[in-house]
Tab-separated table of N, CA and C in Angstrom:
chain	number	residue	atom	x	y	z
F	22	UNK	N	8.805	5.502	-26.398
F	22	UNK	CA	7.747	6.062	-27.195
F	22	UNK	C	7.145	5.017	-28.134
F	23	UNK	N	7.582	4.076	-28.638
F	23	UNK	CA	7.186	3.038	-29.500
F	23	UNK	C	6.284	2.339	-28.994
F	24	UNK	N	6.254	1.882	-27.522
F	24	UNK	CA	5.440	0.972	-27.062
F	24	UNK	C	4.591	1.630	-26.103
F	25	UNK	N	4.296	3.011	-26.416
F	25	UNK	CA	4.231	3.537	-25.022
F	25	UNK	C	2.298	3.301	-25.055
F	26	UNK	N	1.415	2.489	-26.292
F	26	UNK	CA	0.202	2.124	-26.070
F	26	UNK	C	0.057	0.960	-25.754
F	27	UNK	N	1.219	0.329	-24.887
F	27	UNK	CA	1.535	-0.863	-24.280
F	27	UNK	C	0.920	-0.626	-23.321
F	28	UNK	N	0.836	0.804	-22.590
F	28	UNK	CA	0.754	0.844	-21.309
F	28	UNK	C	-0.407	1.782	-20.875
F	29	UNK	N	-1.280	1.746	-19.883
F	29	UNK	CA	-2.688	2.845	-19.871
F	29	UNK	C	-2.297	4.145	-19.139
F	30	UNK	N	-2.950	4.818	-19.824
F	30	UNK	CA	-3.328	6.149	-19.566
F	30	UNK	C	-2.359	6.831	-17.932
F	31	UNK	N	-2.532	6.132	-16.915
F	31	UNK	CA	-1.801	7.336	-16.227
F	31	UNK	C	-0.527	6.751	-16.164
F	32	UNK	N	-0.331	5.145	-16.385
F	32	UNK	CA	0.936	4.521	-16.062
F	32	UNK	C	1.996	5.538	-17.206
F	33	UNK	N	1.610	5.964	-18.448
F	33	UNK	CA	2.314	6.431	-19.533
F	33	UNK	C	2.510	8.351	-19.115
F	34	UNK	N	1.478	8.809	-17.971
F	34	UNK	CA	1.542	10.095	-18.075
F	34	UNK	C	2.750	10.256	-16.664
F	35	UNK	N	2.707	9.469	-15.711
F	35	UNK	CA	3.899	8.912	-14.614
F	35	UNK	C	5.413	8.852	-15.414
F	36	UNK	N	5.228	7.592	-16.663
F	36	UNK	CA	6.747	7.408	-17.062
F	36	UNK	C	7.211	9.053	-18.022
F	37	UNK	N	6.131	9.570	-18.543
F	37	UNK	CA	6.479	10.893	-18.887
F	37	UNK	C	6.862	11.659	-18.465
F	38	UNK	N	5.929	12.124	-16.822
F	38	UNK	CA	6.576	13.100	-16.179
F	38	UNK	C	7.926	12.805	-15.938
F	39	UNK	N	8.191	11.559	-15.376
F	39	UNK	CA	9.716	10.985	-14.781
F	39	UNK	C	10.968	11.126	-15.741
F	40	UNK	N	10.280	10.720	-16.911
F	40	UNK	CA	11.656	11.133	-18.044
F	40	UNK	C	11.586	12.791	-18.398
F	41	UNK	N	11.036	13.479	-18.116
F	41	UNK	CA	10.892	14.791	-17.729
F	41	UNK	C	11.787	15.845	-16.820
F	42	UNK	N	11.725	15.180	-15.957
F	42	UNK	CA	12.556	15.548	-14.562
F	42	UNK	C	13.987	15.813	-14.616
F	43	UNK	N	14.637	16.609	-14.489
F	43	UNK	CA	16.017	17.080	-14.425
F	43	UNK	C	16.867	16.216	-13.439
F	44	UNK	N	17.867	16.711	-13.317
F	44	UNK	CA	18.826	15.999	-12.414
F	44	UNK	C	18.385	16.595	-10.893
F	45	UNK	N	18.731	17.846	-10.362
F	45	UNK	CA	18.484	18.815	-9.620
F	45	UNK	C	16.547	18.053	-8.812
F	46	UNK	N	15.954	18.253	-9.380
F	46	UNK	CA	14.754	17.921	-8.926
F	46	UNK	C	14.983	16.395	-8.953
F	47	UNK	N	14.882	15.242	-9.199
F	47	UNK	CA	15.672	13.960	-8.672
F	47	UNK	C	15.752	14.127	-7.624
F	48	UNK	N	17.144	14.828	-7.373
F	48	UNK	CA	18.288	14.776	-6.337
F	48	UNK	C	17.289	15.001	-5.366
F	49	UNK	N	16.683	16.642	-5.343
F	49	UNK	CA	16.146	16.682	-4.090
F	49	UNK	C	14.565	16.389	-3.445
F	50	UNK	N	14.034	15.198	-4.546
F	50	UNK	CA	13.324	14.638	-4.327
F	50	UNK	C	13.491	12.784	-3.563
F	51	UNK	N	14.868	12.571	-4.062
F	51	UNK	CA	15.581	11.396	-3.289
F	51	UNK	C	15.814	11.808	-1.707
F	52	UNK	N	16.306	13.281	-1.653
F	52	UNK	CA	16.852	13.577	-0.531
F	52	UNK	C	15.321	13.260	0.337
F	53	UNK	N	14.451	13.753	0.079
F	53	UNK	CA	13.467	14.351	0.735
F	53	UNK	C	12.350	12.835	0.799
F	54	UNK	N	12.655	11.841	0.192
F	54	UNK	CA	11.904	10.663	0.984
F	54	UNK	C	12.891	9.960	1.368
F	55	UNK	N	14.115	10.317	1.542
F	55	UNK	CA	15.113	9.710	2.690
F	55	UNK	C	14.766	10.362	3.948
F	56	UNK	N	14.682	11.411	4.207
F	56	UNK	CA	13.924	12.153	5.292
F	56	UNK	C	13.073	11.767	5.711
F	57	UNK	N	11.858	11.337	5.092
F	57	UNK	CA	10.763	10.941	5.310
F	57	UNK	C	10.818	9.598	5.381
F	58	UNK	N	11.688	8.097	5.174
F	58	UNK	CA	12.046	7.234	5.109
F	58	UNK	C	12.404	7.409	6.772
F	59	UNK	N	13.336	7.995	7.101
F	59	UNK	CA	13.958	7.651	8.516
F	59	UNK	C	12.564	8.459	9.554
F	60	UNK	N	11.601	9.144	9.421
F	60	UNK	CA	11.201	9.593	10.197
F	60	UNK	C	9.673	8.480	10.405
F	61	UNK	N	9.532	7.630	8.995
F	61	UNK	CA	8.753	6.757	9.575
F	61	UNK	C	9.243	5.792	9.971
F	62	UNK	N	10.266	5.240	9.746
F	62	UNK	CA	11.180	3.958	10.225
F	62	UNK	C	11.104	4.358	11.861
F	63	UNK	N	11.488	6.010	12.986
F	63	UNK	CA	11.440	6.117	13.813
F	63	UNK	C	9.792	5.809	14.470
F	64	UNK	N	9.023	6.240	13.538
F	64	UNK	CA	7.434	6.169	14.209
F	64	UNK	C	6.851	4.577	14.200
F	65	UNK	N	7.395	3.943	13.200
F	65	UNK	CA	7.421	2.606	13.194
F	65	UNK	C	7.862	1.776	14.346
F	66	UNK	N	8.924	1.868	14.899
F	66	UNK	CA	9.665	1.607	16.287
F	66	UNK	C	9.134	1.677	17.471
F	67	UNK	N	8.553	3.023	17.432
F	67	UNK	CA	7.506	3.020	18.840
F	67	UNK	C	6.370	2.264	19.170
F	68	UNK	N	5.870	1.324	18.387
F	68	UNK	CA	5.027	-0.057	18.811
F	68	UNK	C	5.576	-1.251	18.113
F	69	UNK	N	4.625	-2.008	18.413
F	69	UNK	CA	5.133	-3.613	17.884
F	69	UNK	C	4.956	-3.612	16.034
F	70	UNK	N	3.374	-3.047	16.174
F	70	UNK	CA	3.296	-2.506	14.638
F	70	UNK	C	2.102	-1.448	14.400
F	71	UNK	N	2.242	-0.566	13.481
F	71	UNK	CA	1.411	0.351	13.244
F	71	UNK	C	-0.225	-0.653	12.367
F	72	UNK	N	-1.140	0.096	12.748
F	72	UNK	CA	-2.215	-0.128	12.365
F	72	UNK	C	-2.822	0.819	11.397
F	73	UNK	N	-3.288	0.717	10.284
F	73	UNK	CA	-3.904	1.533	8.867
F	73	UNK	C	-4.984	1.100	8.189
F	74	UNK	N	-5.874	1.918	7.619
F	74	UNK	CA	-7.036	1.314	6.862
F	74	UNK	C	-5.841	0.761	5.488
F	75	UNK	N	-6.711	-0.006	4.726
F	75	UNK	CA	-5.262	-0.324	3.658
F	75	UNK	C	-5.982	0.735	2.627
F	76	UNK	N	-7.035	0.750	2.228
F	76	UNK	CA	-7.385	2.188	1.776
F	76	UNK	C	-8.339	3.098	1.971
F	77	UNK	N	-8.773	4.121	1.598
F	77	UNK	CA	-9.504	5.351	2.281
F	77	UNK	C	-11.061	5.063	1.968
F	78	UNK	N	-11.196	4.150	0.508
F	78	UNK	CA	-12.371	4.556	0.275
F	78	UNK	C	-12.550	2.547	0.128
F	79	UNK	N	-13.834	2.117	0.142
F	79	UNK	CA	-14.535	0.751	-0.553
F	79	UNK	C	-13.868	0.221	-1.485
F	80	UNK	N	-13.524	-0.444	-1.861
F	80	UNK	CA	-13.175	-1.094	-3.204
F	80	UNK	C	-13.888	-0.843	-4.114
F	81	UNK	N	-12.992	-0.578	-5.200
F	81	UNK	CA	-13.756	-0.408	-7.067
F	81	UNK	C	-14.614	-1.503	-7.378
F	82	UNK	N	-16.093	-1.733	-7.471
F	82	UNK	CA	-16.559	-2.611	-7.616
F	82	UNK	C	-16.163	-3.021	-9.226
F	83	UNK	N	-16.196	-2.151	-10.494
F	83	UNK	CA	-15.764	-2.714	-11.917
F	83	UNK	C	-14.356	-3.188	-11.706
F	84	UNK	N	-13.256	-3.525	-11.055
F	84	UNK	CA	-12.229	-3.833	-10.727
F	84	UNK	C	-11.296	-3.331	-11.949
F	85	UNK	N	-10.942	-2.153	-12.322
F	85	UNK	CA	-10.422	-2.373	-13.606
F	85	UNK	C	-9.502	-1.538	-12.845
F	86	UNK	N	-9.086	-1.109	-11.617
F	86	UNK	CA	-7.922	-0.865	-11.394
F	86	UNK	C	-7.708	-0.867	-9.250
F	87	UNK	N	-6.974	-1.053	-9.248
F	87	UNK	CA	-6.822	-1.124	-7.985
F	87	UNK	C	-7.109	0.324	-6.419
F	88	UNK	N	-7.663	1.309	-6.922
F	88	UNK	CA	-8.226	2.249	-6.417
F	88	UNK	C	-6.988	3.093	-5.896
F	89	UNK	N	-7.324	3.806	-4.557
F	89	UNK	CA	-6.582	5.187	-4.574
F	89	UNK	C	-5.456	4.354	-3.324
F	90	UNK	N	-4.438	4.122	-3.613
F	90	UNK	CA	-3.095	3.604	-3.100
F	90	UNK	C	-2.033	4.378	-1.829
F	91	UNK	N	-2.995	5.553	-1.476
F	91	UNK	CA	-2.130	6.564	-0.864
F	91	UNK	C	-1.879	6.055	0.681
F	92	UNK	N	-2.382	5.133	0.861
F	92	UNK	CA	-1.909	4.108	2.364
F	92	UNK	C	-0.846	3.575	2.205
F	93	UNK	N	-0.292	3.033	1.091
F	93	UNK	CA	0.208	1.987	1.173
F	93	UNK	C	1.151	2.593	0.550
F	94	UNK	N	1.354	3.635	-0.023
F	94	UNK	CA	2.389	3.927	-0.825
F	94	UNK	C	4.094	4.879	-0.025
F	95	UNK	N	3.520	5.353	0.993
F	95	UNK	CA	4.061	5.898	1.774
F	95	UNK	C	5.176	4.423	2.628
F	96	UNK	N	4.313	3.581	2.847
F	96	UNK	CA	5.133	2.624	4.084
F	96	UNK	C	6.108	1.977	2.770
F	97	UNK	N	5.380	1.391	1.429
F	97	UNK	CA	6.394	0.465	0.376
F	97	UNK	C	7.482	1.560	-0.183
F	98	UNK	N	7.494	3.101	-0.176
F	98	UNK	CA	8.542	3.825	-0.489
F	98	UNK	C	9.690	3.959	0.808
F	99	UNK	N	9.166	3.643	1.724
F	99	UNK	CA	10.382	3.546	2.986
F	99	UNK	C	10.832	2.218	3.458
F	100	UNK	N	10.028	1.462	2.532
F	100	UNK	CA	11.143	0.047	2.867
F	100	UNK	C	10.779	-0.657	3.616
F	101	UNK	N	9.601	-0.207	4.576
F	101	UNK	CA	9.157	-1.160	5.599
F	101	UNK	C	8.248	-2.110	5.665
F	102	UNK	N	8.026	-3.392	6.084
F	102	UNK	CA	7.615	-4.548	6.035
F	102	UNK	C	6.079	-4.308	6.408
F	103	UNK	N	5.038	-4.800	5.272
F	103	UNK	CA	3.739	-4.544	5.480
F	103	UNK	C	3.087	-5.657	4.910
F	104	UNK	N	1.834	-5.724	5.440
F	104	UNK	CA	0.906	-6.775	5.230
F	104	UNK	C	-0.632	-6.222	5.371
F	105	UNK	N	-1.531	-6.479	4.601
F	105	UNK	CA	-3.038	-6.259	4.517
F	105	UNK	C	-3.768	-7.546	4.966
F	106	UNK	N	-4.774	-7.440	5.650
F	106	UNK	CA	-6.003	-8.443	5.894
F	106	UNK	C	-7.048	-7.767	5.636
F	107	UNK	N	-7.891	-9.013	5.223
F	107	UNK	CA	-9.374	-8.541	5.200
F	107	UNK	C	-9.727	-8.563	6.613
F	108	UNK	N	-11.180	-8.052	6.918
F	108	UNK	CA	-11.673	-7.419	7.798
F	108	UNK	C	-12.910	-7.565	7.552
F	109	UNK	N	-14.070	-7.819	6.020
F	109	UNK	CA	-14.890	-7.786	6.256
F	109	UNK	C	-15.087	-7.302	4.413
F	110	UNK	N	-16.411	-7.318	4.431
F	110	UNK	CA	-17.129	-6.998	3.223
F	110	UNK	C	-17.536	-5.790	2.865
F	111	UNK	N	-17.723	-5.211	2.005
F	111	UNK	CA	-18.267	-3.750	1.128
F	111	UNK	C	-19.292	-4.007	1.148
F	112	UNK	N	-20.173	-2.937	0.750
F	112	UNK	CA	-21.713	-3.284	0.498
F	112	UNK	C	-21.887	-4.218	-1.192
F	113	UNK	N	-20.135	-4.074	-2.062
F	113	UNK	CA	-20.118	-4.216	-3.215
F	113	UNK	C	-19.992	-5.770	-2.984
F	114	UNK	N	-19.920	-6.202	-1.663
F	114	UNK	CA	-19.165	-7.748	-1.699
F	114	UNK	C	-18.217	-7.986	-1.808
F	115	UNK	N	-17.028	-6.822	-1.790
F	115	UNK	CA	-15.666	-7.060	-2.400
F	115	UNK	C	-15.347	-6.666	-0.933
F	116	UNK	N	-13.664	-7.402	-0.614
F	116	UNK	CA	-13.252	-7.411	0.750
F	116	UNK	C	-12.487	-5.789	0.936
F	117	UNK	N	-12.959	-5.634	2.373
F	117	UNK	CA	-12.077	-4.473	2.563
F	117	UNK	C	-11.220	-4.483	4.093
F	118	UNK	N	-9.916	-4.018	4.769
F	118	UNK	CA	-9.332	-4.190	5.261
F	118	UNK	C	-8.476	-3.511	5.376
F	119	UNK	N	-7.447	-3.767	6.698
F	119	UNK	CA	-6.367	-3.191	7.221
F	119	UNK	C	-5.172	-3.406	6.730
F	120	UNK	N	-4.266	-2.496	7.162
F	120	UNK	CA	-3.364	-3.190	6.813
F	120	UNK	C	-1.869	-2.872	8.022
F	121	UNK	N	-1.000	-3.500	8.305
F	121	UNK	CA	-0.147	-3.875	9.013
F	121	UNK	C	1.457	-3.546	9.177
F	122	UNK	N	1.953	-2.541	9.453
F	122	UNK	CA	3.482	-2.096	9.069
F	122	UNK	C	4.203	-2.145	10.570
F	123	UNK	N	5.531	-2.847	10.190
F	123	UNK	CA	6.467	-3.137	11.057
F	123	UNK	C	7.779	-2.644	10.752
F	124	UNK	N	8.607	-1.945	12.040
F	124	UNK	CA	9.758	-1.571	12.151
F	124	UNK	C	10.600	-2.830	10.916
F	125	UNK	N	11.909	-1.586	10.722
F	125	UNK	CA	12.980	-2.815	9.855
F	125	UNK	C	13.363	-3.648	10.176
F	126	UNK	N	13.390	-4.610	9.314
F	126	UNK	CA	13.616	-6.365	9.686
F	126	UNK	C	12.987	-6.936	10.743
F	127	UNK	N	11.666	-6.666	11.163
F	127	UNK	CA	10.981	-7.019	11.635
F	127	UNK	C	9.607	-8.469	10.806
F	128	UNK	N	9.643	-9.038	10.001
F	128	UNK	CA	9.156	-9.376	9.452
F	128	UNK	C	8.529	-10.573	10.016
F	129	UNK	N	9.184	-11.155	11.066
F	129	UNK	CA	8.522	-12.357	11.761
F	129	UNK	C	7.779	-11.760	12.896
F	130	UNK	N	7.804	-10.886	13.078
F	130	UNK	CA	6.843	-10.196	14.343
F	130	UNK	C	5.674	-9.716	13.574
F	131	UNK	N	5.524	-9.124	12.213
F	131	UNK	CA	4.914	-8.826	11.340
F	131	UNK	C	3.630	-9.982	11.353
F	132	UNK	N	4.422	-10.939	10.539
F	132	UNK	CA	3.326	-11.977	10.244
F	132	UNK	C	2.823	-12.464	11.631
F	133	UNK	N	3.755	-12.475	12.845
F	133	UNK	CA	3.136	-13.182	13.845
F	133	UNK	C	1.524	-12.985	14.495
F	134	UNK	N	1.963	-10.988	14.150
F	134	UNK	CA	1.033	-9.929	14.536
F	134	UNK	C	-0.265	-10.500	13.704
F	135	UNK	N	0.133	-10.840	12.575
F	135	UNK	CA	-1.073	-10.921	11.267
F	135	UNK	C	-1.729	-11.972	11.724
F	136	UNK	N	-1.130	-13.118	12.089
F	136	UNK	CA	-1.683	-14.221	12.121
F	136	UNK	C	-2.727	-14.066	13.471
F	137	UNK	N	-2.485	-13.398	14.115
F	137	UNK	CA	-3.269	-13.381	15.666
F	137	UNK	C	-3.930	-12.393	15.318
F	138	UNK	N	-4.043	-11.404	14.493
F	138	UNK	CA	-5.511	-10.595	13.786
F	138	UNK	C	-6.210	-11.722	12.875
F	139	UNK	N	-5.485	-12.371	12.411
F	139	UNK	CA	-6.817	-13.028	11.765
F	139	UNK	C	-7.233	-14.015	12.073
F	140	UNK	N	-6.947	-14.509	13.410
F	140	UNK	CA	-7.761	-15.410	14.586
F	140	UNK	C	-8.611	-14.656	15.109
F	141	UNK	N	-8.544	-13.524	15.524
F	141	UNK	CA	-9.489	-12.475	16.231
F	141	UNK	C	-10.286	-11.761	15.474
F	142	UNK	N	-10.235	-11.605	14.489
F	142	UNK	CA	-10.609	-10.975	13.411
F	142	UNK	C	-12.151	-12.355	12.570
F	143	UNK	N	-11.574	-13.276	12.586
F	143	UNK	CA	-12.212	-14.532	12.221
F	143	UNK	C	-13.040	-13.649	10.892
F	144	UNK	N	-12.881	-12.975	9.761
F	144	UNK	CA	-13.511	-13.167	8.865
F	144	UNK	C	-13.827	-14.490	7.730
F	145	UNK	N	-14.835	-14.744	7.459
F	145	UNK	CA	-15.062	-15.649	6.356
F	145	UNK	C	-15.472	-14.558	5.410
F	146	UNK	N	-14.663	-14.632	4.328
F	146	UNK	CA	-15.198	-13.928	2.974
F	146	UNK	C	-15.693	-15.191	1.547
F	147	UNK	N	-17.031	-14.435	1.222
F	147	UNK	CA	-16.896	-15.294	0.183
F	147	UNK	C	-17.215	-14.259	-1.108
F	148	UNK	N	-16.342	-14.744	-2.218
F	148	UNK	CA	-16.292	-14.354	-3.539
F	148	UNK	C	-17.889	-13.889	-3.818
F	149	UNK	N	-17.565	-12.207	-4.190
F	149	UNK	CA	-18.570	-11.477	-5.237
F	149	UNK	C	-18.424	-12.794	-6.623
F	150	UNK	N	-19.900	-13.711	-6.747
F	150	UNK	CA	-19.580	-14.483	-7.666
F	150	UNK	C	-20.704	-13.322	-8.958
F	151	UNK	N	-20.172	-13.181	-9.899
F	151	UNK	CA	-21.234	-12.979	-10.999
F	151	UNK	C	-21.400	-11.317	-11.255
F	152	UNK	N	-20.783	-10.985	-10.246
F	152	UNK	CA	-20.732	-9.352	-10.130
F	152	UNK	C	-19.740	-8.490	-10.954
């Protein structure tokens, strides 16, 4: 609570709810993205690597926060090895792109995958300068 204007607006309404939370709800909220942990780890397995927008909407052109995360948040809560590329430009000039998830301990097939999208892929981006 002392430092808590250390931190913005939803990051402080997140650590609230969380110190909020009982034991009971925890528990069966651990249980329940272990579930969901092994059932994408299985869907993960069935190709070399899954393919994803990295997010739903354009990039925030005022950049004052990193936009709506719900791609990415699902694969970094189950542990599995991911990577984003650009792909190309916004109308804002800011890069937008895919992004890349691989079965466990897969991480050199990962980047291998990456590296041969972004030979094929051949974007040149250049910096929103002044924007």
């Amino acid at each position: 609570e002392k430092q808590a204007q250390d931190y913005r607006p939803k990051l402080r309404e997140m650590l609230r709810q969380g110190l909020a939370t009982d034991a009971t709800t925890y528990s069966k909220a651990l249980e329940r993205r272990l579930r969901f942990s092994a059932d994408m780890r299985l869907l993960a397995e069935q190709a070399d690597v899954l393919l994803t927008p990295s997010t739903p909407t354009a990039p925030l052109a005022d950049l004052t926060n990193t936009g709506d995360t719900r791609f990415q948040g699902p694969w970094t809560s189950c542990g599995l090895p991911t990577i984003t590329l650009p792909t190309g430009l916004a109308e804002s000039g800011l890069p937008v792109g895919i992004q890349l998830i691989a079965p466990p301990f897969e991480e050199a097939r990962l980047l291998a995958i990456a590296r041969w999208c972004e030979k094929v892929i051949d974007v040149q981006l250049t910096p929103p300068m002044g924007k």
